[in-house]
Amino acid sequence: MFSRLPPELKSMIWSFAIDTPQLVQFACQSRSDPAQWYFRAKHAVPAVLHVCRDSRAQALKSYTLLLETTLLYPLYFNYKADYILLEGQSSMRLFEALSGQAHVEKELDGVENVVFMVTGLNDNTCEEEELIQVGRVFGGAKRIVLLEQIATWWGDHKEIWSDEHMRRIFTTIRRAKSESNPRIAEPPPEVRIIKLRELDMFLSGIEDKV
């Protein structure tokens, strides 16, 4: 029955599937020797890539292989829709190390949506440090979510930080990065702080807006 649909309607269906965000989870895998630490990406290959030739052709206009030279298996990533989830400081440190490579830095600066799992946020100073850390690695981020494992405090950035405060945090970082990467976003990113148990609800809310 689907094969009988008009091409325009098929294209709309593929577009909806492509724009539905996926959460790509990066977890640090530790060994006794810290020099041998590495990370794994937990994700599912988007179904639209292997439904048929037409769906794949349309999907490849939006999906890009991310960290192709670093990961063992291909990771197809939609820079505008998908979210990267980092599990704690160990994963962030590995990404910081990777961002020192020019070609990887440009890839990471293109990521627009970042979720950073943290523990024990309790004041604005602590949050600011986390945001600066994310901003240095993902210079083009438009949406940043701090995901509290142990929720001691949370809120919405509009209630906590003024736009000027956010701009002050990111201006210096982005001024340095924009000289080497024109994709860096100018406005400061939207920032949310949510509890771990609210993550599924948060992502469902994003899907409803697609």
mmCIF file of C-alpha atoms in Angstrom:
data_model
loop_
_atom_site.group_PDB
_atom_site.id
_atom_site.type_symbol
_atom_site.label_atom_id
_atom_site.label_comp_id
_atom_site.label_asym_id
_atom_site.label_seq_id
_atom_site.Cartn_x
_atom_site.Cartn_y
_atom_site.Cartn_z
ATOM 1 C CA MET A 1 0.000 0.000 0.000
ATOM 2 C CA PHE A 2 2.818 2.410 0.862
ATOM 3 C CA SER A 3 4.374 1.858 -2.562
ATOM 4 C CA ARG A 4 1.215 3.271 -4.160
ATOM 5 C CA LEU A 5 1.449 6.606 -2.345
ATOM 6 C CA PRO A 6 2.359 9.706 -4.382
ATOM 7 C CA PRO A 7 6.104 10.534 -4.305
ATOM 8 C CA GLU A 8 5.378 13.841 -2.528
ATOM 9 C CA LEU A 9 3.623 12.068 0.344
ATOM 10 C CA LYS A 10 6.404 9.501 0.632
ATOM 11 C CA SER A 11 8.912 12.336 0.829
ATOM 12 C CA MET A 12 6.930 13.953 3.666
ATOM 13 C CA ILE A 13 6.959 10.676 5.606
ATOM 14 C CA TRP A 14 10.714 10.258 5.124
ATOM 15 C CA SER A 15 11.275 13.863 6.223
ATOM 16 C CA PHE A 16 9.313 13.313 9.424
ATOM 17 C CA ALA A 17 11.389 10.225 10.226
ATOM 18 C CA ILE A 18 14.633 12.063 9.490
ATOM 19 C CA ASP A 19 13.732 15.033 11.713
ATOM 20 C CA THR A 20 12.727 12.851 14.675
ATOM 21 C CA PRO A 21 15.617 13.238 17.160
ATOM 22 C CA GLN A 22 17.661 10.278 18.300
ATOM 23 C CA LEU A 23 19.735 10.258 21.476
ATOM 24 C CA VAL A 24 23.298 9.056 20.878
ATOM 25 C CA GLN A 25 24.813 8.047 24.205
ATOM 26 C CA PHE A 26 28.571 8.127 24.727
ATOM 27 C CA ALA A 27 29.939 6.206 27.708
ATOM 28 C CA CYS A 28 33.563 6.028 28.790
ATOM 29 C CA GLN A 29 34.986 2.511 29.060
ATOM 30 C CA SER A 30 37.797 2.514 31.619
ATOM 31 C CA ARG A 31 40.722 0.146 31.998
ATOM 32 C CA SER A 32 43.470 -0.111 34.595
ATOM 33 C CA ASP A 33 45.700 2.079 32.428
ATOM 34 C CA PRO A 34 44.044 5.532 31.943
ATOM 35 C CA ALA A 35 45.928 5.917 28.660
ATOM 36 C CA GLN A 36 43.805 3.059 27.292
ATOM 37 C CA TRP A 37 40.418 4.561 28.176
ATOM 38 C CA TYR A 38 38.008 4.775 25.271
ATOM 39 C CA PHE A 39 34.311 5.427 24.692
ATOM 40 C CA ARG A 40 31.448 3.666 22.980
ATOM 41 C CA ALA A 41 28.472 5.164 21.206
ATOM 42 C CA LYS A 42 25.128 3.570 22.071
ATOM 43 C CA HIS A 43 22.689 4.215 19.260
ATOM 44 C CA ALA A 44 20.447 2.601 16.686
ATOM 45 C CA VAL A 45 21.004 3.043 12.969
ATOM 46 C CA PRO A 46 18.099 5.235 11.769
ATOM 47 C CA ALA A 47 15.560 2.943 10.113
ATOM 48 C CA VAL A 48 14.972 5.406 7.287
ATOM 49 C CA LEU A 49 18.490 4.653 6.033
ATOM 50 C CA HIS A 50 17.657 1.073 5.112
ATOM 51 C CA VAL A 51 13.934 1.023 4.272
ATOM 52 C CA CYS A 52 14.448 1.472 0.547
ATOM 53 C CA ARG A 53 16.672 3.228 -1.967
ATOM 54 C CA ASP A 54 14.547 6.406 -2.039
ATOM 55 C CA SER A 55 14.397 6.753 1.744
ATOM 56 C CA ARG A 56 18.157 6.251 2.017
ATOM 57 C CA ALA A 57 18.877 8.838 -0.666
ATOM 58 C CA GLN A 58 16.733 11.402 1.131
ATOM 59 C CA ALA A 59 18.129 10.512 4.560
ATOM 60 C CA LEU A 60 21.735 10.915 3.432
ATOM 61 C CA LYS A 61 20.999 14.578 2.707
ATOM 62 C CA SER A 62 20.594 15.073 6.479
ATOM 63 C CA TYR A 63 22.695 12.333 8.089
ATOM 64 C CA THR A 64 26.480 12.534 8.255
ATOM 65 C CA LEU A 65 29.017 10.036 9.532
ATOM 66 C CA LEU A 66 30.189 11.452 12.869
ATOM 67 C CA LEU A 67 33.651 10.684 14.301
ATOM 68 C CA GLU A 68 34.278 8.319 11.402
ATOM 69 C CA THR A 69 38.007 8.105 12.150
ATOM 70 C CA THR A 70 37.446 7.474 15.865
ATOM 71 C CA LEU A 71 34.575 5.011 16.253
ATOM 72 C CA LEU A 72 34.773 1.332 15.345
ATOM 73 C CA TYR A 73 31.297 1.351 13.790
ATOM 74 C CA PRO A 74 29.652 4.017 11.614
ATOM 75 C CA LEU A 75 27.474 6.556 13.401
ATOM 76 C CA TYR A 76 24.967 8.364 11.189
ATOM 77 C CA PHE A 77 24.129 11.661 12.856
ATOM 78 C CA ASN A 78 21.676 14.457 12.042
ATOM 79 C CA TYR A 79 23.429 17.605 13.278
ATOM 80 C CA LYS A 80 20.217 19.633 13.499
ATOM 81 C CA ALA A 81 17.927 17.079 15.159
ATOM 82 C CA ASP A 82 19.961 14.509 17.094
ATOM 83 C CA TYR A 83 21.298 14.839 20.641
ATOM 84 C CA ILE A 84 24.664 13.703 21.978
ATOM 85 C CA LEU A 85 24.504 12.401 25.567
ATOM 86 C CA LEU A 86 27.751 12.370 27.546
ATOM 87 C CA GLU A 87 27.858 10.223 30.659
ATOM 88 C CA GLY A 88 29.852 12.201 33.199
ATOM 89 C CA GLN A 89 33.274 13.802 33.369
ATOM 90 C CA SER A 90 35.210 10.818 31.995
ATOM 91 C CA SER A 91 33.361 11.016 28.673
ATOM 92 C CA MET A 92 33.738 14.792 28.595
ATOM 93 C CA ARG A 93 37.501 14.515 29.146
ATOM 94 C CA LEU A 94 37.809 12.125 26.211
ATOM 95 C CA PHE A 95 35.863 14.521 24.000
ATOM 96 C CA GLU A 96 38.060 17.388 25.162
ATOM 97 C CA ALA A 97 41.115 15.379 24.114
ATOM 98 C CA LEU A 98 39.566 14.538 20.740
ATOM 99 C CA SER A 99 38.637 18.165 20.093
ATOM 100 C CA GLY A 100 42.341 18.967 20.052
ATOM 101 C CA GLN A 101 42.438 17.369 16.589
ATOM 102 C CA ALA A 102 41.442 19.974 14.005
ATOM 103 C CA HIS A 103 39.205 17.702 11.903
ATOM 104 C CA VAL A 104 37.391 16.367 14.994
ATOM 105 C CA GLU A 105 36.992 19.872 16.436
ATOM 106 C CA LYS A 106 35.076 20.956 13.327
ATOM 107 C CA GLU A 107 32.811 17.908 13.580
ATOM 108 C CA LEU A 108 32.011 18.561 17.248
ATOM 109 C CA ASP A 109 31.477 22.279 16.649
ATOM 110 C CA GLY A 110 28.717 21.314 14.207
ATOM 111 C CA VAL A 111 26.705 19.455 16.874
ATOM 112 C CA GLU A 112 23.696 21.581 17.852
ATOM 113 C CA ASN A 113 22.205 19.543 20.721
ATOM 114 C CA VAL A 114 24.127 18.267 23.750
ATOM 115 C CA VAL A 115 23.001 16.474 26.924
ATOM 116 C CA PHE A 116 25.614 16.306 29.685
ATOM 117 C CA MET A 117 24.917 13.942 32.601
ATOM 118 C CA VAL A 118 26.241 15.472 35.825
ATOM 119 C CA THR A 119 25.914 14.850 39.546
ATOM 120 C CA GLY A 120 25.137 17.212 42.402
ATOM 121 C CA LEU A 121 24.500 20.606 40.850
ATOM 122 C CA ASN A 122 23.685 22.980 43.663
ATOM 123 C CA ASP A 123 24.521 26.533 42.668
ATOM 124 C CA ASN A 124 25.050 28.825 39.681
ATOM 125 C CA THR A 125 28.851 28.665 39.944
ATOM 126 C CA CYS A 126 28.836 24.894 39.512
ATOM 127 C CA GLU A 127 26.479 25.120 36.529
ATOM 128 C CA GLU A 128 28.573 27.809 34.901
ATOM 129 C CA GLU A 129 31.664 25.601 35.051
ATOM 130 C CA GLU A 130 29.757 22.756 33.368
ATOM 131 C CA LEU A 131 28.444 25.078 30.657
ATOM 132 C CA ILE A 132 31.901 26.467 29.897
ATOM 133 C CA GLN A 133 33.206 22.915 29.595
ATOM 134 C CA VAL A 134 30.454 21.968 27.127
ATOM 135 C CA GLY A 135 30.955 25.203 25.188
ATOM 136 C CA ARG A 136 34.654 24.582 24.703
ATOM 137 C CA VAL A 137 34.043 21.177 23.132
ATOM 138 C CA PHE A 138 30.777 21.883 21.287
ATOM 139 C CA GLY A 139 31.265 25.470 20.150
ATOM 140 C CA GLY A 140 28.228 25.506 17.864
ATOM 141 C CA ALA A 141 25.726 24.067 20.358
ATOM 142 C CA LYS A 142 22.299 25.706 20.208
ATOM 143 C CA ARG A 143 20.672 23.630 22.943
ATOM 144 C CA ILE A 144 22.435 22.309 26.059
ATOM 145 C CA VAL A 145 20.756 20.074 28.631
ATOM 146 C CA LEU A 146 22.411 19.445 32.002
ATOM 147 C CA LEU A 147 20.996 16.121 33.145
ATOM 148 C CA GLU A 148 21.030 15.706 36.923
ATOM 149 C CA GLN A 149 21.685 12.134 38.080
ATOM 150 C CA ILE A 150 20.994 13.156 41.681
ATOM 151 C CA ALA A 151 18.604 16.053 41.509
ATOM 152 C CA THR A 152 19.543 18.579 44.167
ATOM 153 C CA TRP A 153 18.470 21.616 42.190
ATOM 154 C CA TRP A 154 17.128 22.366 38.727
ATOM 155 C CA GLY A 155 15.302 24.975 36.710
ATOM 156 C CA ASP A 156 14.954 26.751 33.407
ATOM 157 C CA HIS A 157 17.697 29.052 32.134
ATOM 158 C CA LYS A 158 15.248 31.922 31.639
ATOM 159 C CA GLU A 159 14.629 31.904 35.385
ATOM 160 C CA ILE A 160 18.274 31.588 36.381
ATOM 161 C CA TRP A 161 20.485 33.325 33.841
ATOM 162 C CA SER A 162 19.769 36.459 31.870
ATOM 163 C CA ASP A 163 20.527 36.434 28.144
ATOM 164 C CA GLU A 164 23.439 38.742 28.915
ATOM 165 C CA HIS A 165 24.850 36.268 31.397
ATOM 166 C CA MET A 166 24.652 33.470 28.857
ATOM 167 C CA ARG A 167 26.220 35.695 26.209
ATOM 168 C CA ARG A 168 29.082 36.570 28.546
ATOM 169 C CA ILE A 169 29.825 32.893 29.209
ATOM 170 C CA PHE A 170 29.947 31.929 25.543
ATOM 171 C CA THR A 171 31.251 35.059 23.793
ATOM 172 C CA THR A 172 34.913 34.472 24.597
ATOM 173 C CA ILE A 173 34.726 30.773 23.705
ATOM 174 C CA ARG A 174 32.987 31.406 20.415
ATOM 175 C CA ARG A 175 35.116 34.354 19.407
ATOM 176 C CA ALA A 176 38.183 32.116 19.510
ATOM 177 C CA LYS A 177 36.453 29.231 17.746
ATOM 178 C CA SER A 178 34.676 31.221 15.024
ATOM 179 C CA GLU A 179 37.998 32.253 13.502
ATOM 180 C CA SER A 180 38.677 28.636 12.545
ATOM 181 C CA ASN A 181 35.113 27.402 12.037
ATOM 182 C CA PRO A 182 32.466 29.617 10.359
ATOM 183 C CA ARG A 183 29.665 27.239 11.472
ATOM 184 C CA ILE A 184 29.836 28.505 15.068
ATOM 185 C CA ALA A 185 26.438 29.839 16.143
ATOM 186 C CA GLU A 186 26.309 33.485 17.203
ATOM 187 C CA PRO A 187 23.448 33.561 19.765
ATOM 188 C CA PRO A 188 24.087 31.917 23.138
ATOM 189 C CA PRO A 189 22.546 28.440 23.424
ATOM 190 C CA GLU A 190 19.317 27.589 25.181
ATOM 191 C CA VAL A 191 20.087 25.819 28.448
ATOM 192 C CA ARG A 192 17.866 23.464 30.414
ATOM 193 C CA ILE A 193 18.511 21.577 33.638
ATOM 194 C CA ILE A 194 16.359 18.481 34.065
ATOM 195 C CA LYS A 195 16.203 15.463 36.327
ATOM 196 C CA LEU A 196 17.280 12.082 34.995
ATOM 197 C CA ARG A 197 13.769 10.661 35.203
ATOM 198 C CA GLU A 198 12.478 13.533 33.041
ATOM 199 C CA LEU A 199 14.715 12.765 30.050
ATOM 200 C CA ASP A 200 12.190 10.622 28.164
ATOM 201 C CA MET A 201 9.503 13.251 28.690
ATOM 202 C CA PHE A 202 11.881 15.959 27.477
ATOM 203 C CA LEU A 203 12.684 14.056 24.281
ATOM 204 C CA SER A 204 9.004 13.280 23.696
ATOM 205 C CA GLY A 205 8.317 16.991 23.897
ATOM 206 C CA ILE A 206 10.915 17.607 21.203
ATOM 207 C CA GLU A 207 9.345 14.962 18.953
ATOM 208 C CA ASP A 208 5.932 16.611 19.368
ATOM 209 C CA LYS A 209 7.382 19.825 17.930
ATOM 210 C CA VAL A 210 8.784 18.113 14.837
#
